[in-house]
Short mmCIF file of C-alpha atoms and ligand atoms in Angstrom, two decimals:
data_model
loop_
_atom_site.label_atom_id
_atom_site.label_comp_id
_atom_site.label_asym_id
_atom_site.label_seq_id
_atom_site.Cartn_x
_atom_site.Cartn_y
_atom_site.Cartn_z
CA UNK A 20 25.23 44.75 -14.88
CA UNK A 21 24.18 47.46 -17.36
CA UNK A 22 21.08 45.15 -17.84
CA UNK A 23 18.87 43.09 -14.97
CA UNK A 24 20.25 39.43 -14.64
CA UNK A 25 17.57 36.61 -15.94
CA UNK A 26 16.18 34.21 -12.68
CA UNK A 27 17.67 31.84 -15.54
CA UNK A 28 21.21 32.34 -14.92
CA UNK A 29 20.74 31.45 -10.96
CA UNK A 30 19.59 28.04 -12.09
CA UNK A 31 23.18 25.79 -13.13
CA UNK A 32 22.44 23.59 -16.44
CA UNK A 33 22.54 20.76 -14.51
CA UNK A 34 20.12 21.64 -11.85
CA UNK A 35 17.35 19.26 -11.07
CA UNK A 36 14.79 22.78 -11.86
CA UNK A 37 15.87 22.31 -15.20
CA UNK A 38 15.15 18.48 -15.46
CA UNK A 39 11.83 18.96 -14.15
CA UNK A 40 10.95 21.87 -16.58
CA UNK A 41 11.80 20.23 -19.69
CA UNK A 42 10.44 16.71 -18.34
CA UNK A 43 6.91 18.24 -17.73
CA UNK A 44 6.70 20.08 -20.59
CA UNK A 45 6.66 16.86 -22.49
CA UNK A 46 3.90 15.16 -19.82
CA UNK A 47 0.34 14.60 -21.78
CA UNK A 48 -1.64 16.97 -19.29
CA UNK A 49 -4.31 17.42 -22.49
CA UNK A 50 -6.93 16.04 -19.21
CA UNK A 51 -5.97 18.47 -17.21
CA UNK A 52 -6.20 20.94 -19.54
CA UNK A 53 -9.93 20.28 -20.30
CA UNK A 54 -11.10 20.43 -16.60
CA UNK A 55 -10.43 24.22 -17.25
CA UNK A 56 -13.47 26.76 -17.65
CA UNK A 57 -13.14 28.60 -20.99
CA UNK A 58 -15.21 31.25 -19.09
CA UNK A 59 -14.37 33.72 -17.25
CA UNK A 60 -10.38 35.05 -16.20
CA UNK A 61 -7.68 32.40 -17.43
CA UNK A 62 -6.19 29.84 -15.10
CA UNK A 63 -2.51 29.48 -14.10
CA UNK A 64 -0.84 27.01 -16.81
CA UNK A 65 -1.15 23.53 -15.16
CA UNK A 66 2.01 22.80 -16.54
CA UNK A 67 3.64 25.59 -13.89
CA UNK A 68 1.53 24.22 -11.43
CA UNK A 69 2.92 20.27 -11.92
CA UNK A 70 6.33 21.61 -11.65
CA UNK A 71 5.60 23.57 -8.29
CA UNK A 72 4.14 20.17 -7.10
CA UNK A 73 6.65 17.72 -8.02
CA UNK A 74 9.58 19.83 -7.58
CA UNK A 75 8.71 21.18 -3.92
CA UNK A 76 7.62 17.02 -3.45
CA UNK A 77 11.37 16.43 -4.11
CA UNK A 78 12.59 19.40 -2.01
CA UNK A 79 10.07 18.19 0.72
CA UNK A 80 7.93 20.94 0.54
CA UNK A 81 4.88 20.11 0.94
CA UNK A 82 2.32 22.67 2.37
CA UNK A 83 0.64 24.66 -0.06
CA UNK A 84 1.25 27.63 1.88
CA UNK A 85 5.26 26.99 1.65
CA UNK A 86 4.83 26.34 -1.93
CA UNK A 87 2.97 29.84 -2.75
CA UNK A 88 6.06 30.98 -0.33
CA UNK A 89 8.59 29.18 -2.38
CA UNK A 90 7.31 30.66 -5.51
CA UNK A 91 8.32 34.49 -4.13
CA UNK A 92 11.33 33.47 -2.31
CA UNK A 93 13.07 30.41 -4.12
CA UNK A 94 15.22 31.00 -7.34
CA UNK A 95 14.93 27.78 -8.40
CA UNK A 96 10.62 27.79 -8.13
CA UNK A 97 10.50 31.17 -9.21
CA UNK A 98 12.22 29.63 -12.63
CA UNK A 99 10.02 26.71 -12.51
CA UNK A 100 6.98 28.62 -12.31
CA UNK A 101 7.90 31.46 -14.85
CA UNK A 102 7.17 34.24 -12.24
CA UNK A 103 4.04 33.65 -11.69
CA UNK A 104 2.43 33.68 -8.07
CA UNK A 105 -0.55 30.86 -7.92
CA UNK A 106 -1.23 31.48 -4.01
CA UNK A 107 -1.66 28.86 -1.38
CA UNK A 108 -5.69 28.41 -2.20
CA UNK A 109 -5.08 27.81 -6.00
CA UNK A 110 -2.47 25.48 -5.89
CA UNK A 111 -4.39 23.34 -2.87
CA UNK A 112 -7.09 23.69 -5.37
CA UNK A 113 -5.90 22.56 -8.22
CA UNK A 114 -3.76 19.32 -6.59
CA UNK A 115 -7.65 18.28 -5.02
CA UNK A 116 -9.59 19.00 -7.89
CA UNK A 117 -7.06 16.97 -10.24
CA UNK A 118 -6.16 14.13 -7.69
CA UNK A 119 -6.94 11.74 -10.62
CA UNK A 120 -5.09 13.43 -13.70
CA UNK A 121 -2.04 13.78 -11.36
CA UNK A 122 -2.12 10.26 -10.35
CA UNK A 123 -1.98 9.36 -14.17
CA UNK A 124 1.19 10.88 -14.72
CA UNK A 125 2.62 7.72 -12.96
CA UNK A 126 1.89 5.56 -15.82
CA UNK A 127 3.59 8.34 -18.06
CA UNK A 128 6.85 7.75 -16.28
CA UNK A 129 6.32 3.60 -16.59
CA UNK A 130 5.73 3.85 -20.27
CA UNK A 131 8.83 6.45 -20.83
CA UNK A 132 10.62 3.64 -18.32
CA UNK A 133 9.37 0.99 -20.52
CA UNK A 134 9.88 2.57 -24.06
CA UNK A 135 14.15 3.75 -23.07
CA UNK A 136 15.02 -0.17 -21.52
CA UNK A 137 15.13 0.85 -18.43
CA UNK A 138 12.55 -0.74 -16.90
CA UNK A 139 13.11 -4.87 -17.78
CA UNK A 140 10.97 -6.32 -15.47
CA UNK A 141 13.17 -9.38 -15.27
CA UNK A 142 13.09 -9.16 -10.54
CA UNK A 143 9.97 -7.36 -9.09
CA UNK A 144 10.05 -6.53 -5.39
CA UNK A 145 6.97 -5.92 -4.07
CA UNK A 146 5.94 -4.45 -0.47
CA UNK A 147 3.62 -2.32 1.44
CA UNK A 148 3.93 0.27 4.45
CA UNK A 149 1.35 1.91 6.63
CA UNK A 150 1.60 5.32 6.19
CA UNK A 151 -0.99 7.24 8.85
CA UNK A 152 -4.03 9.03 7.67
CA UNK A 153 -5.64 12.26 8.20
CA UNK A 154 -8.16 10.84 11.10
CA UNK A 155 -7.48 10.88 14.79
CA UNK A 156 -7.45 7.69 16.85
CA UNK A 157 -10.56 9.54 18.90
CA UNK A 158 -12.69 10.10 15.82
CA UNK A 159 -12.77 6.04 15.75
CA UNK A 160 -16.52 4.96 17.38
CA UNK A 161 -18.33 2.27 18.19
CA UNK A 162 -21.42 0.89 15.88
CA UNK A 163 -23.53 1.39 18.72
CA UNK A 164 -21.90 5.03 19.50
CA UNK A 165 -22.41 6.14 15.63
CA UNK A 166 -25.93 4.59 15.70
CA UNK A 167 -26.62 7.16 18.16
CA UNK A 168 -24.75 10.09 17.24
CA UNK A 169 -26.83 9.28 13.61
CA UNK A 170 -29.91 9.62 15.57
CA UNK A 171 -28.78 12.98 17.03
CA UNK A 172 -27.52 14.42 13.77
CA UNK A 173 -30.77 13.16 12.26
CA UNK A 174 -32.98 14.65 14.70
CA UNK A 175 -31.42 18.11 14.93
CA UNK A 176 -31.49 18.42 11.32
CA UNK A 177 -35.24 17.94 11.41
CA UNK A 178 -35.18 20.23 14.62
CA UNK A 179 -32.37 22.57 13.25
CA UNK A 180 -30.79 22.09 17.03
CA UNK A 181 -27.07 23.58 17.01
CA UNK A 182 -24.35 21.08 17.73
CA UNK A 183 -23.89 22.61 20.74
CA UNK A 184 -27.11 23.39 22.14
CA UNK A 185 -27.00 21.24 25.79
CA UNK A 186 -31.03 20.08 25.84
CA UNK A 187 -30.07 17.31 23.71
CA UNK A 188 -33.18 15.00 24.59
CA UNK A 189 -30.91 11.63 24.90
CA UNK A 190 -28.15 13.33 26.62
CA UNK A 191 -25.72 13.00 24.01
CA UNK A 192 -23.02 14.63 23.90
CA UNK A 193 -21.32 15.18 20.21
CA UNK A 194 -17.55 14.56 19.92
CA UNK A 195 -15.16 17.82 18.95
CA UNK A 196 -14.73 17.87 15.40
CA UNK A 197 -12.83 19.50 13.08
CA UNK A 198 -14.07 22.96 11.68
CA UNK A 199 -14.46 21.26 8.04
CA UNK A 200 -17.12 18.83 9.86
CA UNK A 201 -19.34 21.20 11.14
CA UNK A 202 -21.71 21.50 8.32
CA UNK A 203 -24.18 18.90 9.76
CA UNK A 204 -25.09 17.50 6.04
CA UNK A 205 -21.90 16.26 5.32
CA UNK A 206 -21.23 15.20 9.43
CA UNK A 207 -24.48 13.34 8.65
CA UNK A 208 -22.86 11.52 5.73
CA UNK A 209 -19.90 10.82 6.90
CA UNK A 210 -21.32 8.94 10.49
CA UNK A 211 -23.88 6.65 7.90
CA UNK A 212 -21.01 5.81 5.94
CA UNK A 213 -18.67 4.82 9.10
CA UNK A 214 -21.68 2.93 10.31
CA UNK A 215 -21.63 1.15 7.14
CA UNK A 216 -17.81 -0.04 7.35
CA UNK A 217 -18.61 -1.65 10.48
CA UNK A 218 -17.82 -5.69 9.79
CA UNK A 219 -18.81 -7.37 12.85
CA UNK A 220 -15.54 -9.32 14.11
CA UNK A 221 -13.03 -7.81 11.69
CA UNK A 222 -13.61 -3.67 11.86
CA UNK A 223 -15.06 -2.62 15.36
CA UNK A 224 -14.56 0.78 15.36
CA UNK A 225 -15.27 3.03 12.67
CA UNK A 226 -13.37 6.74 12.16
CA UNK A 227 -15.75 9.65 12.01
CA UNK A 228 -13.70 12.42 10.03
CA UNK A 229 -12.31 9.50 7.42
CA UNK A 230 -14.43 6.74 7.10
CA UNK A 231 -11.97 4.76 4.79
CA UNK A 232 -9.22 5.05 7.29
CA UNK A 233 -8.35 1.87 9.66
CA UNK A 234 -6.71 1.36 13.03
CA UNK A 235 -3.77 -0.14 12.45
CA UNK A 236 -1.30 -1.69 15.16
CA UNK A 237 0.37 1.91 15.57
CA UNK A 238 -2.37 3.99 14.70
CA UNK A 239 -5.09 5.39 11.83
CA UNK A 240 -3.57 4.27 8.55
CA UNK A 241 -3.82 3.45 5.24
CA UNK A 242 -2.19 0.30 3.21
CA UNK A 243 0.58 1.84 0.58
CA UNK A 244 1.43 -1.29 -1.93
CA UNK A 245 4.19 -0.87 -4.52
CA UNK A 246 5.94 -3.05 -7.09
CA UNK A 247 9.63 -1.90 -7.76
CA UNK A 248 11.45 -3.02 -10.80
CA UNK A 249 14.93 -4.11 -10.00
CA UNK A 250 16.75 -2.98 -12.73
CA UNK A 251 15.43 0.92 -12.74
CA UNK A 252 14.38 0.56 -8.92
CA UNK A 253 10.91 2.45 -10.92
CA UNK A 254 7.81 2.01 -9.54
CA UNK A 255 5.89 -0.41 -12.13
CA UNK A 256 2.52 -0.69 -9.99
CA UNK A 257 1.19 -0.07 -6.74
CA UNK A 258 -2.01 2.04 -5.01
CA UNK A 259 -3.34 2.17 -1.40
CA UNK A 260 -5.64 0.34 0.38
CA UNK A 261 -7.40 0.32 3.85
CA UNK A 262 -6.55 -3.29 4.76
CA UNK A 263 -4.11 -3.60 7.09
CA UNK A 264 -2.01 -6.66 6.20
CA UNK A 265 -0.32 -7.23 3.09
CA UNK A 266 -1.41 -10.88 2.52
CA UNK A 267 -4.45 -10.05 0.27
CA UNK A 268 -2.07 -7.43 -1.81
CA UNK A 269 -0.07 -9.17 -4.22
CA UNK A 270 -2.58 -9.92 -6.47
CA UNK A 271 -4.37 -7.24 -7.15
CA UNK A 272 -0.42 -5.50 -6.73
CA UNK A 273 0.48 -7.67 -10.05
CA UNK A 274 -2.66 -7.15 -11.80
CA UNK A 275 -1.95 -3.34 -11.09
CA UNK A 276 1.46 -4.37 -12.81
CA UNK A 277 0.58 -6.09 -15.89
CA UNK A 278 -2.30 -3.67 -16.66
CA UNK A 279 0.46 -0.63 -16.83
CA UNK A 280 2.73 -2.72 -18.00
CA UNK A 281 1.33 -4.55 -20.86
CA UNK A 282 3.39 -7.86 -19.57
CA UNK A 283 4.04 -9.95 -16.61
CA UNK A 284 7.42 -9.75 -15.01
CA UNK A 285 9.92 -12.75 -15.01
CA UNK A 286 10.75 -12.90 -10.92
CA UNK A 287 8.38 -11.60 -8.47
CA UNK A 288 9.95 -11.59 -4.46
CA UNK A 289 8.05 -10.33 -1.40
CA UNK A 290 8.55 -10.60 2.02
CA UNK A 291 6.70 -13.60 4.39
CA UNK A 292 3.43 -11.21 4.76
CA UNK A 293 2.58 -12.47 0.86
CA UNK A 294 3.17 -15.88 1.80
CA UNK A 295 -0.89 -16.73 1.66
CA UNK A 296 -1.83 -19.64 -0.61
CA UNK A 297 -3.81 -18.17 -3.44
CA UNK A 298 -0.40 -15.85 -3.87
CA UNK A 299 1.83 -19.41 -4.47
CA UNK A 300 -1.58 -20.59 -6.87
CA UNK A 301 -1.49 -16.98 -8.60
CA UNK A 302 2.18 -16.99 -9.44
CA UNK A 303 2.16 -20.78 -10.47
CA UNK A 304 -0.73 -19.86 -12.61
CA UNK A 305 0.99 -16.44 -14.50
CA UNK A 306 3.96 -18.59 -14.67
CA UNK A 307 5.58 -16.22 -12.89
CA UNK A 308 9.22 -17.38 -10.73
CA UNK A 309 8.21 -16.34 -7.11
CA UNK A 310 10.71 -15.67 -3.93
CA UNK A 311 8.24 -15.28 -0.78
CA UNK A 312 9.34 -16.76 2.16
CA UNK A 313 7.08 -19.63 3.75
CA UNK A 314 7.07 -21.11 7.41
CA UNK A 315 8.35 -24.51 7.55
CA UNK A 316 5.19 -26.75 8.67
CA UNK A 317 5.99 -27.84 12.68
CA UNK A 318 5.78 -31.01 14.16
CA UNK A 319 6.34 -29.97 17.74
CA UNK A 320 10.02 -30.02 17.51
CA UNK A 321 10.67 -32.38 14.01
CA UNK A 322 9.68 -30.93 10.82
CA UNK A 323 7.63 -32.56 8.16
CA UNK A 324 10.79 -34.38 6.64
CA UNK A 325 11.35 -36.61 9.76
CA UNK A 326 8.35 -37.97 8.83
CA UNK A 327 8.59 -40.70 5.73
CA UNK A 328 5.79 -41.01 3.22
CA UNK A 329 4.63 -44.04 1.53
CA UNK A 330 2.55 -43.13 -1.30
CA UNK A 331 1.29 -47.19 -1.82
CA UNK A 332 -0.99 -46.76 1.22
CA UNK A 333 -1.20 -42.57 1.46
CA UNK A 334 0.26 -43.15 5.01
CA UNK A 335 2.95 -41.71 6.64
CA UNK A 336 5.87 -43.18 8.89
CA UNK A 337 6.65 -40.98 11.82
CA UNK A 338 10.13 -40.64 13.93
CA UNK A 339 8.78 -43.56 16.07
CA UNK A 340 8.72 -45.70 13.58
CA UNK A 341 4.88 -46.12 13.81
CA UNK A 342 2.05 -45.52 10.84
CA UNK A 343 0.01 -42.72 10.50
CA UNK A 344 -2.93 -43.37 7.94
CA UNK A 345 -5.13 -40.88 5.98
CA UNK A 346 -8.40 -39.83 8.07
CA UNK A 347 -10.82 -39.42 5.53
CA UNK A 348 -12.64 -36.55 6.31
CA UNK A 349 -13.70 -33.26 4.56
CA UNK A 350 -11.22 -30.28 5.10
CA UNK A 351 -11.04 -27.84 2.88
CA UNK A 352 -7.30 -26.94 3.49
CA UNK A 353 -5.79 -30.07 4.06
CA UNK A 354 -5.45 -33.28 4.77
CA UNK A 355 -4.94 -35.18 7.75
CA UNK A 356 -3.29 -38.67 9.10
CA UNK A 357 -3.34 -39.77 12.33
CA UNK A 358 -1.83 -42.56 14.80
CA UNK A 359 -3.14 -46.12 14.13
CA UNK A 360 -1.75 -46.64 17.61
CA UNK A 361 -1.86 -44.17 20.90
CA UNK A 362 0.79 -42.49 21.35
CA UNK A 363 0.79 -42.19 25.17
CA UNK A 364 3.72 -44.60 25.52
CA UNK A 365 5.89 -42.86 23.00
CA UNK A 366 9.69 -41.94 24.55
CA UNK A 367 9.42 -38.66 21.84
CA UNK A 368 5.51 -37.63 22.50
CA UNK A 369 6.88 -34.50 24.48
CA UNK A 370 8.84 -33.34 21.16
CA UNK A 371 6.61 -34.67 18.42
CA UNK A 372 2.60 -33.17 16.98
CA UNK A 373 0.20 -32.19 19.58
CA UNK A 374 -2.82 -34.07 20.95
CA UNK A 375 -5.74 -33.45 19.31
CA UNK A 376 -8.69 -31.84 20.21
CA UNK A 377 -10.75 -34.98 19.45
CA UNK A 378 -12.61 -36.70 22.72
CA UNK A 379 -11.88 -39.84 22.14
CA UNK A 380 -8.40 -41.46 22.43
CA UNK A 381 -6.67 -37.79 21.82
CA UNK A 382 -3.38 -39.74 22.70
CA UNK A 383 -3.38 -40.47 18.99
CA UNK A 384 -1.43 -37.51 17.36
CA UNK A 385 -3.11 -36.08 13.92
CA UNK A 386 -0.44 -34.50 11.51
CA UNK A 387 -2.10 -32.31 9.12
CA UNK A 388 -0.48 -31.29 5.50
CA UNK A 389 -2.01 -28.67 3.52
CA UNK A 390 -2.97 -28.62 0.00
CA UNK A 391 -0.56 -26.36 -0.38
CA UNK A 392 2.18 -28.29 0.96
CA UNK A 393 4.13 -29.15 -2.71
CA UNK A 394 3.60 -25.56 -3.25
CA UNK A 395 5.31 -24.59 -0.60
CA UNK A 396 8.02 -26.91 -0.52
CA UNK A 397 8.69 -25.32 -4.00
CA UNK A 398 9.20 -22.03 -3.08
CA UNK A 399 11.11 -22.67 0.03
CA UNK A 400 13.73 -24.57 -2.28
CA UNK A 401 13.44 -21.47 -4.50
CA UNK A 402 14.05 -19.16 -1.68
CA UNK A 403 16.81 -20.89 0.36
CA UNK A 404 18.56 -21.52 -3.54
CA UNK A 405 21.77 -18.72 -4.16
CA UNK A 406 19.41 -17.08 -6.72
CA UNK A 407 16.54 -16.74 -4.05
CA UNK A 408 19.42 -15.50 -1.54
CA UNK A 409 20.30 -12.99 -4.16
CA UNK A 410 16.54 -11.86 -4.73
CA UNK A 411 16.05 -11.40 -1.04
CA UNK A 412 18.56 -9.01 -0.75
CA UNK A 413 17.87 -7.77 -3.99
CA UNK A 414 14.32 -6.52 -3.12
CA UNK A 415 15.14 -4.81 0.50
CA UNK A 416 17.51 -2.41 -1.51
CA UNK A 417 14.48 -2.37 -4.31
CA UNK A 418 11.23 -1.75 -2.43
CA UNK A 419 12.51 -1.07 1.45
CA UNK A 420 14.67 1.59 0.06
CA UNK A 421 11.64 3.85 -2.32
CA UNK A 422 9.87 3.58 1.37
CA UNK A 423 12.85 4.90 3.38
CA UNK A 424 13.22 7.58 0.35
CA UNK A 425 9.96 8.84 0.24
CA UNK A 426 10.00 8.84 4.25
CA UNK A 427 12.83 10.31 5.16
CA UNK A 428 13.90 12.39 2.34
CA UNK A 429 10.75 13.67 1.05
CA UNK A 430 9.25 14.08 4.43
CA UNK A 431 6.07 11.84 3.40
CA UNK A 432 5.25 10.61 6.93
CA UNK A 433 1.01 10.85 6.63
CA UNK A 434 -1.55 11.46 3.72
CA UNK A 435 -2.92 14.76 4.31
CA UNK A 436 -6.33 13.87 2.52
CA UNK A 437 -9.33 11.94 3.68
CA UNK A 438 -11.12 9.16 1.87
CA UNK A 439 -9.84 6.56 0.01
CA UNK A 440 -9.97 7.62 -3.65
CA UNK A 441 -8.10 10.86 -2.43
CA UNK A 442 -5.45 8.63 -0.98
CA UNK A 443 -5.05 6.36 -3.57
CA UNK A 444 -4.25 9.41 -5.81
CA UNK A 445 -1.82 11.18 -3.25
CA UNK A 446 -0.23 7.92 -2.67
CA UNK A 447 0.35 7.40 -7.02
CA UNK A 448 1.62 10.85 -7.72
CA UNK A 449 4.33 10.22 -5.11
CA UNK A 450 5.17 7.21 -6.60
CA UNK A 451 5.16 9.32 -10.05
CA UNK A 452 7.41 12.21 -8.59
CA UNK A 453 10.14 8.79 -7.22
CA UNK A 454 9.97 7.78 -11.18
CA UNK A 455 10.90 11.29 -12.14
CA UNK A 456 13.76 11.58 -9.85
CA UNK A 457 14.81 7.50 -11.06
CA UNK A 458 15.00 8.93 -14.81
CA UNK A 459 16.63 11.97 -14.07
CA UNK A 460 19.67 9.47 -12.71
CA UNK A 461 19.02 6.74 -15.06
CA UNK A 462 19.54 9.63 -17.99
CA UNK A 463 22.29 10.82 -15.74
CA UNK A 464 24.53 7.75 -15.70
CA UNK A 465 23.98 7.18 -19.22
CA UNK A 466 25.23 10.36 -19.72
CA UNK A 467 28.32 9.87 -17.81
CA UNK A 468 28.95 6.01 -18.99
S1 SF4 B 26 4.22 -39.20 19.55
FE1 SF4 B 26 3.12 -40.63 18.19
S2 SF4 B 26 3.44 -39.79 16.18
FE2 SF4 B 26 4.96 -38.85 17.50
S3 SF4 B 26 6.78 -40.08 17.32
FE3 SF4 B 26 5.64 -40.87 19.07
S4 SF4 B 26 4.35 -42.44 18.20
FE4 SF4 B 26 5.07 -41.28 16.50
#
């Protein structure tokens, strides 16, 4: 002890600091590097300030103001950010004012994924989870409620009226807001552009403080997609959305995919919520082997296969033994054969197809088939198959388990941003920090093999 110990030798050689030093130094943050001023005092290396971030993501520290803590208390960020002290405001700063740069470090970890063999893209599991955003179920109003609070706002700018003067001429009285909302420009703003997400029978109620953000069954949330490869269980694609059910996702979730990717992957499973038709047509399309889970069609209590088809007259044979033939008429989804005969002195009417909704003779029961019917009878051979047992369990430990990580490990139970493009970017550089931690233990058990 003749000479002062290095913060070095408190951080083992195998400590995850150590991993996360070396693997950022090697990161392309060239853009992040040109957002800086050459004027005036330099800035903290971004570099220290990547490792703060993903390091205290993995420790599930997440405030700034435990971070700029962690950097005078913690041996291991101490190391990580050479002894330098960003405070609280710089590094909440710097993770806003790059919310882009850091979300491109994702890709980074794909292409290092994609370049070692670990990521082979032979199973995908995709999925999605509502994470809650940073907008209270209160701040969400009717049109008719923001039309008027926008008449308010509008008024008492030209009037320069406090927001709490009380001889408001209409009697309105302004919800509480939070302190960053008090500047009435940007209030003024943000009520015209939740009056604009109102869609009349689909969004009813827009949020004030976060206009992006939807109600979702539990609460204010946003949509977080992601596409796991099974091999690396790395993220190979994903972002956020604001629509609340998945069915719409796995598109634009594979298009996500193949742009990062350069390639489409072999097997693609997701869970029933993907089960929409333009999915089965995508997937068919890309060539692509898909394991999503369809409903069987009903037929009150027999299934489609009880009744017979006879392709010679496009009519169909039904428990009964009686014909149904082909009602020609336009449907878009479907089409549609009914009962030559009524069916009112059937001994199986009270098991078999509904009546129909048609006023005359509804005693003759319709059975419909959808377009997508050979479609679907495809993939629910592919699913019920061993292979498509295999993928099903296959993707809960793929996808279900980067959800539980980031969850209940990293302590990533709500975005702490508003606005969607924020989100988006919050939601990819988690995703980037799980594909740090993957390598790490990827280079790990190669190590050890
Ligand atoms: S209810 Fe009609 S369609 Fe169904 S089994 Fe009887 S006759 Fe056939």
């Amino acid at each position: 002890m003749l000479l002062p110990r290095t913060v070095e030798e408190y951080v083992p050689g195998e400590d995850i600091a150590r991993y996360i030093d070396a693997f950022v130094e090697e990161l392309d943050l060239s853009k992040i590097e040109d957002g800086y001023s050459s004027e005036g005092r330099p800035g903290f290396n971004p570099a220290v300030l990547v490792k703060i971030l993903v390091y205290g993501k993995l420790r599930g520290v997440r405030s700034c103001r435990e971070l700029a803590r962690a950097v005078t208390e913690n041996l291991k960020f101490i190391y990580l950010a050479s002894g330098e002290r960003p405070d609280f405001r710089t590094i909440a700063l710097f993770r806003k004012r790059f919310h882009r740069e850091l979300a491109q470090i994702l890709q980074q970890t794909i292409e290092i994924g994609l370049e070692s063999g670990a990521i082979n893209l032979e199973h995908v599991a995709v999925d999605g989870t509502l994470i809650p955003g940073f907008a209270n179920a209160g701040s969400f109003k009717s049109p008719e409620y923001l039309a008027k609070y926008l008449a308010y706002l509008e008024k008492s700018l030209e009037e320069d009226i406090k927001q709490d003067d009380s001889d408001d001429p209409d009697d309105f009285t302004p919800p509480p807001l939070p302190k960053a909302l008090h500047d009435r420009k940007e209030l003024t703003r943000r009520v015209r552009a939740a009056l604009k997400q109102h869609v009349p029978g689909k969004i009813e109620k827009c949020s004030i403080t976060d206009p992006d953000c939807r109600k979702a069954w539990r609460g204010p949330a946003y949509n977080a997609q992601a596409a796991v490869d099974e091999h690396s269980r790395m993220v190979v694609g994903g972002y956020a959305t604001n629509t609340v059910t998945d069915s719409a996702e796995l598109i634009p979730v594979l298009q996500d995919l193949e742009q990062r990717a350069k390639t489409t992957p072999k097997r693609v499973s997701a869970d029933g919520g993907y089960k929409a038709q333009r999915n089965l047509t995508y997937l068919e399309e890309k060539k692509i082997e898909g394991y999503i889970p369809q409903a069987r069609p009903q037929c009150g209590e027999f299934s489609l296969a009880d009744f017979s088809y006879q392709p010679d007259s496009d009519s169909y044979t039904c428990p009964a033994g009686r014909r149904l033939v082909r009602r020609f008429v336009h449907n878009s989804k479907g089409r549609s054969y009914r009962a030559v005969d009524s069916c009112a002195d059937c001994r199986l009417k009270q098991k078999c197809l509904r009546k129909t909704a048609l006023a005359i003779e509804p005693e003759r029961r319709n059975l419909f088939i959808s377009h997508r019917q050979p479609l679907i009878e495809q993939m629910l051979k592919r699913v019920e198959s061993d292979i498509g047992q295999r993928m099903r369990k296959k993707r809960s430990s793929t996808v279900e388990t980067l959800f539980a990580h980031l969850k209940y490990l990293r302590k990533f139970t709500r975005f702490t941003f508003r606005g969607l493009a924020m989100v988006n970017s919050m939601w990819l550089f988690e995703l980037a920090v799980y594909n740090i931690e993957r390598l790490l233990r990827i280079t790990r058990a190669g190590a050890t093999a």
